[in-house]
Tab-separated table of C-alpha atoms and ligand atoms in Angstrom:
chain	number	residue	atom	x	y	z
A	44	UNK	CA	0.000	0.000	0.000
A	45	UNK	CA	2.839	2.358	0.819
A	46	UNK	CA	4.218	1.815	-2.680
A	47	UNK	CA	0.835	2.694	-4.179
A	48	UNK	CA	0.652	5.902	-2.098
A	49	UNK	CA	4.182	6.816	-3.171
A	50	UNK	CA	3.268	6.313	-6.824
A	51	UNK	CA	0.162	8.499	-6.491
A	52	UNK	CA	2.201	11.200	-4.774
A	53	UNK	CA	4.539	11.316	-7.743
A	54	UNK	CA	1.616	11.463	-10.167
A	55	UNK	CA	0.062	14.330	-8.207
A	56	UNK	CA	3.289	16.296	-8.179
A	57	UNK	CA	3.621	16.143	-11.952
A	58	UNK	CA	-0.001	16.610	-12.969
A	59	UNK	CA	-0.995	19.475	-15.271
A	60	UNK	CA	-4.294	20.906	-16.511
A	61	UNK	CA	-4.671	23.543	-19.200
A	62	UNK	CA	-8.372	24.247	-18.647
A	63	UNK	CA	-11.112	23.863	-16.045
A	64	UNK	CA	-12.483	20.648	-17.575
A	65	UNK	CA	-9.133	18.881	-17.311
A	66	UNK	CA	-8.733	20.156	-13.781
A	67	UNK	CA	-12.170	18.863	-12.757
A	68	UNK	CA	-11.324	15.451	-14.278
A	69	UNK	CA	-8.162	15.310	-12.132
A	70	UNK	CA	-10.083	16.307	-9.037
A	71	UNK	CA	-12.598	13.513	-9.614
A	72	UNK	CA	-9.823	11.035	-10.415
A	73	UNK	CA	-7.980	11.639	-7.112
A	74	UNK	CA	-10.353	13.308	-4.660
A	75	UNK	CA	-13.784	12.197	-5.936
A	76	UNK	CA	-16.036	9.804	-3.985
A	77	UNK	CA	-14.931	6.961	-6.206
A	78	UNK	CA	-11.463	8.396	-6.650
A	79	UNK	CA	-8.059	6.839	-5.991
A	80	UNK	CA	-7.613	8.338	-2.527
A	81	UNK	CA	-11.005	7.269	-1.240
A	82	UNK	CA	-10.295	3.780	-2.546
A	83	UNK	CA	-7.102	3.735	-0.471
A	84	UNK	CA	-9.054	4.980	2.547
A	85	UNK	CA	-11.352	1.969	2.172
A	86	UNK	CA	-8.366	-0.377	1.862
A	87	UNK	CA	-6.841	1.195	4.985
A	88	UNK	CA	-9.025	-1.067	7.070
A	89	UNK	CA	-6.984	-4.048	5.929
A	90	UNK	CA	-3.665	-2.509	6.916
A	91	UNK	CA	-2.095	-4.489	9.811
A	92	UNK	CA	-2.339	-2.634	13.114
A	93	UNK	CA	1.413	-2.095	13.528
A	94	UNK	CA	1.591	-0.384	10.099
A	95	UNK	CA	-1.538	1.750	10.554
A	96	UNK	CA	0.275	4.767	11.943
A	97	UNK	CA	2.880	4.967	9.195
A	98	UNK	CA	0.418	4.274	6.365
A	99	UNK	CA	-2.175	6.622	7.872
A	100	UNK	CA	0.283	9.515	7.942
A	101	UNK	CA	1.397	8.878	4.379
A	102	UNK	CA	-2.226	8.687	3.229
A	103	UNK	CA	-3.053	12.012	4.884
A	104	UNK	CA	-0.003	13.565	3.258
A	105	UNK	CA	-1.189	12.326	-0.138
A	106	UNK	CA	-4.654	13.784	0.392
A	107	UNK	CA	-3.530	17.230	1.499
A	108	UNK	CA	-0.819	17.393	-1.153
A	109	UNK	CA	-3.413	16.530	-3.826
A	110	UNK	CA	-5.741	19.258	-2.549
A	111	UNK	CA	-2.886	21.785	-2.618
A	112	UNK	CA	-1.838	20.843	-6.151
A	113	UNK	CA	-5.377	21.124	-7.470
A	114	UNK	CA	-5.860	24.513	-5.833
A	115	UNK	CA	-2.533	25.724	-7.295
A	116	UNK	CA	-3.467	24.537	-10.782
A	117	UNK	CA	-6.859	26.257	-10.483
A	118	UNK	CA	-5.236	29.545	-9.590
A	119	UNK	CA	-2.740	29.283	-12.440
A	120	UNK	CA	-5.554	28.579	-14.894
A	121	UNK	CA	-7.613	31.515	-13.701
A	122	UNK	CA	-4.816	34.032	-14.096
A	123	UNK	CA	-4.192	32.657	-17.568
A	124	UNK	CA	-7.880	33.083	-18.386
A	125	UNK	CA	-7.591	36.762	-17.553
A	126	UNK	CA	-4.732	37.066	-20.008
A	127	UNK	CA	-6.937	35.559	-22.682
A	128	UNK	CA	-9.837	37.966	-22.050
A	129	UNK	CA	-7.512	40.961	-22.565
A	130	UNK	CA	-6.944	39.671	-26.067
A	131	UNK	CA	-10.634	39.601	-26.910
A	132	UNK	CA	-10.566	39.927	-30.674
A	133	UNK	CA	-14.301	40.573	-30.852
A	134	UNK	CA	-13.991	43.868	-28.991
A	135	UNK	CA	-14.413	47.058	-31.039
A	136	UNK	CA	-11.145	48.829	-31.869
A	137	UNK	CA	-9.963	51.744	-29.755
A	138	UNK	CA	-10.628	55.034	-31.560
A	139	UNK	CA	-7.191	56.462	-32.303
A	140	UNK	CA	-7.210	60.123	-31.349
A	141	UNK	CA	-5.283	62.313	-33.770
A	142	UNK	CA	-4.270	65.861	-32.985
A	143	UNK	CA	-5.348	68.698	-35.242
A	144	UNK	CA	-3.362	71.362	-37.003
A	145	UNK	CA	-3.840	74.888	-35.740
A	146	UNK	CA	-6.186	76.889	-38.007
A	147	UNK	CA	-3.471	79.492	-38.592
A	148	UNK	CA	-1.079	76.745	-39.703
A	149	UNK	CA	-3.716	75.336	-42.051
A	150	UNK	CA	-4.280	78.735	-43.669
A	151	UNK	CA	-0.582	79.643	-43.771
A	152	UNK	CA	0.180	76.324	-45.478
A	153	UNK	CA	-2.569	76.975	-47.993
A	154	UNK	CA	-1.185	80.443	-48.772
A	155	UNK	CA	2.305	78.974	-49.177
A	156	UNK	CA	0.947	76.212	-51.400
A	157	UNK	CA	-0.841	78.644	-53.731
A	158	UNK	CA	2.144	80.965	-54.154
A	159	UNK	CA	4.607	78.071	-54.448
A	160	UNK	CA	2.713	76.871	-57.476
A	161	UNK	CA	3.161	80.345	-58.976
A	162	UNK	CA	6.938	80.127	-58.576
A	163	UNK	CA	7.442	81.894	-55.229
A	164	UNK	CA	9.950	80.469	-52.752
A	165	UNK	CA	9.932	80.941	-48.992
A	166	UNK	CA	12.229	83.411	-47.254
A	167	UNK	CA	12.534	83.898	-43.509
A	168	UNK	CA	14.081	86.483	-41.248
A	169	UNK	CA	14.529	87.241	-37.542
A	170	UNK	CA	11.656	88.310	-35.277
A	171	UNK	CA	14.030	90.413	-33.158
A	172	UNK	CA	15.047	93.052	-35.686
A	173	UNK	CA	16.622	96.461	-35.928
A	174	UNK	CA	15.060	99.718	-37.009
A	175	UNK	CA	17.074	99.698	-40.257
A	176	UNK	CA	15.340	96.590	-41.611
A	177	UNK	CA	11.872	97.268	-40.231
A	178	UNK	CA	11.621	101.001	-40.927
A	179	UNK	CA	14.561	102.949	-42.372
A	180	UNK	CA	15.266	100.837	-45.456
A	181	UNK	CA	11.530	100.652	-46.094
A	182	UNK	CA	11.357	104.419	-46.531
A	183	UNK	CA	9.624	105.251	-43.235
A	184	UNK	CA	10.062	108.936	-42.432
A	185	UNK	CA	12.011	109.683	-39.249
A	186	UNK	CA	8.823	110.903	-37.546
A	187	UNK	CA	6.525	108.116	-38.781
A	188	UNK	CA	4.136	107.104	-35.967
A	189	UNK	CA	4.953	103.372	-36.408
A	190	UNK	CA	8.404	104.177	-35.016
A	191	UNK	CA	6.764	105.283	-31.814
A	192	UNK	CA	6.900	103.259	-28.588
A	193	UNK	CA	3.132	103.099	-28.646
A	194	UNK	CA	3.129	100.840	-31.685
A	195	UNK	CA	6.435	99.021	-31.500
A	196	UNK	CA	8.057	96.857	-28.834
A	197	UNK	CA	11.557	98.128	-28.151
A	198	UNK	CA	14.224	95.797	-26.849
A	199	UNK	CA	17.166	98.162	-26.905
A	200	UNK	CA	17.245	101.888	-27.652
A	201	UNK	CA	20.411	103.186	-29.298
A	202	UNK	CA	20.881	106.865	-28.413
A	203	UNK	CA	23.454	107.676	-31.112
A	204	UNK	CA	21.855	105.924	-34.051
A	205	UNK	CA	18.118	105.151	-34.172
A	206	UNK	CA	18.577	102.754	-37.069
A	207	UNK	CA	20.349	100.465	-34.575
A	208	UNK	CA	17.388	100.330	-32.187
A	209	UNK	CA	16.610	96.691	-31.441
A	210	UNK	CA	12.868	96.009	-31.788
A	211	UNK	CA	10.401	93.215	-32.391
A	212	UNK	CA	9.447	93.322	-36.054
A	213	UNK	CA	6.047	94.910	-36.649
A	214	UNK	CA	5.675	93.417	-40.115
A	215	UNK	CA	7.324	90.766	-42.298
A	216	UNK	CA	8.295	93.464	-44.831
A	217	UNK	CA	11.661	93.392	-43.033
A	218	UNK	CA	12.346	90.059	-44.759
A	219	UNK	CA	12.038	91.840	-48.142
A	220	UNK	CA	14.880	94.092	-47.101
A	221	UNK	CA	17.076	91.249	-45.867
A	222	UNK	CA	16.500	89.287	-49.077
A	223	UNK	CA	17.199	92.235	-51.399
A	224	UNK	CA	20.358	93.080	-49.444
A	225	UNK	CA	21.881	89.714	-50.239
A	226	UNK	CA	20.290	88.731	-53.589
A	227	UNK	CA	20.138	90.432	-56.968
A	228	UNK	CA	16.923	90.080	-59.052
A	229	UNK	CA	15.068	88.142	-60.213
A	230	UNK	CA	13.590	87.721	-56.735
A	231	UNK	CA	10.281	85.987	-56.176
A	232	UNK	CA	9.615	85.227	-52.512
A	233	UNK	CA	6.938	84.961	-49.893
A	234	UNK	CA	7.815	85.524	-46.241
A	235	UNK	CA	5.510	83.924	-43.679
A	236	UNK	CA	6.123	84.806	-40.055
A	237	UNK	CA	5.061	86.212	-36.718
A	238	UNK	CA	4.967	89.945	-36.042
A	239	UNK	CA	4.497	92.011	-32.885
A	240	UNK	CA	2.681	95.240	-32.111
A	241	UNK	CA	2.175	97.122	-28.921
A	242	UNK	CA	-1.616	96.826	-28.898
A	243	UNK	CA	-4.104	96.251	-26.107
A	244	UNK	CA	-5.443	92.722	-26.511
A	245	UNK	CA	-9.111	92.507	-27.518
A	246	UNK	CA	-11.299	90.421	-29.797
A	247	UNK	CA	-9.974	92.384	-32.781
A	248	UNK	CA	-6.329	93.117	-31.880
A	249	UNK	CA	-3.461	91.166	-30.368
A	250	UNK	CA	0.119	91.968	-29.462
A	251	UNK	CA	1.300	89.320	-31.902
A	252	UNK	CA	-0.113	87.938	-35.125
A	253	UNK	CA	1.052	86.452	-38.406
A	254	UNK	CA	1.683	87.818	-41.856
A	255	UNK	CA	2.724	86.592	-45.264
A	256	UNK	CA	4.696	89.092	-47.293
A	257	UNK	CA	5.235	88.725	-51.029
A	258	UNK	CA	7.924	90.289	-53.209
A	259	UNK	CA	8.676	90.058	-56.893
A	260	UNK	CA	11.557	92.035	-58.439
A	261	UNK	CA	12.687	91.713	-62.043
A	262	UNK	CA	12.953	93.749	-65.255
A	263	UNK	CA	9.647	95.175	-66.513
A	264	UNK	CA	7.433	94.082	-63.614
A	265	UNK	CA	4.177	96.026	-63.777
A	266	UNK	CA	1.103	96.662	-61.676
A	267	UNK	CA	-0.934	94.351	-63.916
A	268	UNK	CA	1.393	91.447	-62.965
A	269	UNK	CA	0.592	92.178	-59.330
A	270	UNK	CA	-3.114	92.322	-60.017
A	271	UNK	CA	-3.111	89.012	-61.889
A	272	UNK	CA	-1.209	87.172	-59.155
A	273	UNK	CA	-3.518	88.516	-56.456
A	274	UNK	CA	-6.632	87.617	-58.444
A	275	UNK	CA	-5.363	84.078	-58.910
A	276	UNK	CA	-4.541	83.831	-55.213
A	277	UNK	CA	-8.002	85.073	-54.197
A	278	UNK	CA	-9.810	82.626	-56.442
A	279	UNK	CA	-7.792	79.703	-55.124
A	280	UNK	CA	-8.195	80.787	-51.530
A	281	UNK	CA	-11.842	81.817	-51.479
A	282	UNK	CA	-13.367	80.126	-54.535
A	283	UNK	CA	-13.440	80.602	-58.305
A	284	UNK	CA	-16.290	83.156	-58.160
A	285	UNK	CA	-14.279	85.588	-56.035
A	286	UNK	CA	-13.771	89.096	-57.425
A	287	UNK	CA	-11.086	91.559	-56.309
A	288	UNK	CA	-11.046	95.337	-56.050
A	289	UNK	CA	-7.981	97.548	-55.614
A	290	UNK	CA	-8.364	100.848	-53.765
A	291	UNK	CA	-5.617	103.514	-53.810
A	292	UNK	CA	-3.815	103.672	-50.476
A	293	UNK	CA	-0.512	104.677	-48.948
A	294	UNK	CA	2.474	102.705	-47.605
A	295	UNK	CA	5.943	104.259	-47.274
A	296	UNK	CA	7.576	101.344	-49.124
A	297	UNK	CA	5.314	101.147	-52.193
A	298	UNK	CA	4.373	103.710	-54.865
A	299	UNK	CA	1.666	103.489	-56.024
A	300	UNK	CA	0.070	101.608	-53.138
A	301	UNK	CA	-3.264	99.876	-52.891
A	302	UNK	CA	-5.474	97.941	-50.536
A	303	UNK	CA	-7.208	94.928	-51.932
A	304	UNK	CA	-10.761	93.825	-51.161
A	305	UNK	CA	-12.424	90.579	-52.159
A	306	UNK	CA	-16.132	90.209	-52.857
A	307	UNK	CA	-17.886	89.173	-49.628
A	308	UNK	CA	-18.296	85.417	-49.755
A	309	UNK	CA	-21.165	85.470	-47.255
A	310	UNK	CA	-23.609	87.570	-49.283
A	311	UNK	CA	-21.899	87.110	-52.645
A	312	UNK	CA	-21.415	90.875	-52.922
A	313	UNK	CA	-25.041	91.905	-52.275
A	314	UNK	CA	-24.280	93.421	-48.880
A	315	UNK	CA	-24.623	91.974	-45.353
A	316	UNK	CA	-23.595	92.837	-41.779
A	317	UNK	CA	-20.295	90.967	-42.261
A	318	UNK	CA	-19.149	93.255	-45.097
A	319	UNK	CA	-20.929	96.229	-43.501
A	320	UNK	CA	-23.297	96.271	-46.486
A	321	UNK	CA	-20.517	97.169	-48.919
A	322	UNK	CA	-20.248	93.741	-50.598
A	323	UNK	CA	-16.447	93.884	-50.141
A	324	UNK	CA	-13.955	92.873	-47.422
A	325	UNK	CA	-10.358	94.067	-47.206
A	326	UNK	CA	-7.683	91.381	-47.184
A	327	UNK	CA	-4.273	92.872	-47.943
A	328	UNK	CA	-2.025	95.803	-48.769
A	329	UNK	CA	0.156	95.941	-51.873
A	330	UNK	CA	1.906	98.160	-54.400
A	331	UNK	CA	4.933	98.707	-56.624
A	332	UNK	CA	8.145	98.706	-54.588
A	333	UNK	CA	9.239	102.312	-54.065
A	334	UNK	CA	12.538	103.021	-55.928
A	335	UNK	CA	13.916	104.399	-52.635
A	336	UNK	CA	13.531	100.929	-51.109
A	337	UNK	CA	15.281	99.235	-54.033
A	338	UNK	CA	18.182	101.685	-53.765
A	339	UNK	CA	18.399	101.325	-49.961
A	340	UNK	CA	18.802	97.571	-50.464
A	341	UNK	CA	21.420	97.820	-53.229
A	342	UNK	CA	19.217	97.186	-56.264
A	343	UNK	CA	19.389	99.490	-59.300
A	344	UNK	CA	15.922	101.054	-59.614
A	345	UNK	CA	16.640	102.172	-63.195
A	346	UNK	CA	16.953	98.555	-64.306
A	347	UNK	CA	14.571	96.766	-61.977
A	348	UNK	CA	11.060	97.234	-60.724
A	349	UNK	CA	8.845	95.038	-58.608
A	350	UNK	CA	5.716	94.616	-56.574
A	351	UNK	CA	5.086	93.672	-52.956
A	352	UNK	CA	2.073	92.648	-50.945
A	353	UNK	CA	1.403	91.778	-47.331
A	354	UNK	CA	-1.509	89.978	-45.737
A	355	UNK	CA	-2.511	88.952	-42.222
A	356	UNK	CA	-2.946	85.214	-41.715
A	357	UNK	CA	-5.460	85.790	-38.902
A	358	UNK	CA	-7.498	88.065	-41.176
A	359	UNK	CA	-7.655	85.447	-43.951
A	360	UNK	CA	-8.485	82.731	-41.407
A	361	UNK	CA	-11.286	84.858	-39.956
A	362	UNK	CA	-12.757	85.362	-43.393
A	363	UNK	CA	-12.453	81.714	-44.330
A	364	UNK	CA	-13.680	80.182	-41.070
A	365	UNK	CA	-15.647	83.067	-39.538
A	366	UNK	CA	-13.673	83.203	-36.291
A	367	UNK	CA	-15.032	86.261	-34.493
A	368	UNK	CA	-12.537	86.594	-31.650
A	369	UNK	CA	-8.808	86.855	-32.426
A	370	UNK	CA	-7.913	85.674	-28.939
A	371	UNK	CA	-9.197	82.186	-29.774
A	372	UNK	CA	-6.082	81.633	-31.858
A	373	UNK	CA	-3.742	81.792	-28.876
A	374	UNK	CA	-5.861	80.262	-26.099
A	375	UNK	CA	-5.316	76.608	-27.043
A	376	UNK	CA	-8.915	75.746	-26.231
A	377	UNK	CA	-9.171	72.165	-27.428
A	378	UNK	CA	-12.892	72.584	-28.300
A	379	UNK	CA	-11.989	75.387	-30.726
A	380	UNK	CA	-9.008	73.572	-32.231
A	381	UNK	CA	-11.024	70.393	-32.757
A	382	UNK	CA	-13.380	72.264	-35.068
A	383	UNK	CA	-10.585	72.300	-37.632
A	384	UNK	CA	-10.136	68.528	-37.663
A	385	UNK	CA	-11.467	68.199	-41.201
A	386	UNK	CA	-10.122	71.474	-42.542
A	387	UNK	CA	-6.971	70.231	-44.193
B	510	DAH	N1	3.639	95.790	-44.045
B	510	DAH	C1	2.240	96.139	-44.165
B	510	DAH	C2	1.569	96.016	-42.818
B	510	DAH	O1	2.118	95.414	-41.936
B	510	DAH	C3	1.545	95.243	-45.143
B	510	DAH	C4	1.987	95.524	-46.545
B	510	DAH	C5	1.363	96.485	-47.283
B	510	DAH	C6	3.048	94.844	-47.061
B	510	DAH	C7	1.740	96.753	-48.578
B	510	DAH	C8	3.465	95.120	-48.368
B	510	DAH	C9	2.783	96.084	-49.111
B	510	DAH	O2	4.488	94.498	-48.954
B	510	DAH	O3	3.193	96.332	-50.393
B	510	DAH	O4	0.491	96.501	-42.636
């Protein structure tokens, strides 16, 4: 009998079960009413008295060891089951959350894309500038109000030479100057970038915003070239039906200068509150580069002429997506940004 117990002990130690059915079968085989251990218990009666103690102890050991092994196998199986349920292939897929591009980035990229296809390349320049590149070379008179502290952020004031004043650029026209200083025509560039103005922040003004400047310098460039490029841009940006209108204006760095309106795309030009019942909305400033600017940048104004234009990215974005409050662009409100999920 001892040999039989020993054999069962070995069996129990090496038994395995990969699922609950197999485990239950083992339990019945060893611990069930008609199982191997109960059968030994019945046989125990026939064990001679002097051997009863030894055999009894061995039998008890077998029983408790079997119970332990079965419990251990059950636990192992259960933790494995959990692993399987995590891999439930019938579950619906997790929605993968993608971020969105900022509306200003979407519109800036679109502007870049349109002008790139017309042969313009991108030029960039510093945001911390000097007076020479932001004002003096662009033909701003010494007493021009834009040079005033009220409009411009000053970083360093140079008492001997105002052209060396270090300021935050107030427009991307400074990149025109930097490009003309180091390149001879033909020049055909757009300059996207951030600009700064000393303004009180409200729904319609901010202390920083974004512009895209354009510049084309070559022999025989005329105002009609400018007009054609801007018309093409407007149609691509706002739709093929869009009309443009140029109104005479003034900028120190262009002569003649103009402001350009597009037909209001809300009322189609009939007049509505958005266009203040004029049928037109202003989108940019432009003109023929003033010969003084060409000369200040080392380009011979008797040989070359050119046009320039400058537009606000926020302004175009407002028109395209009807954003009423400029501050939304810099607040990072996820509900606002998510509205542009499908915009690009
Ligand atoms: N620099 C002007 C501004 O910030 C915009 C502008 C107007 C740029 C006319 C130009 C231009 O190049 O020709 O308001």
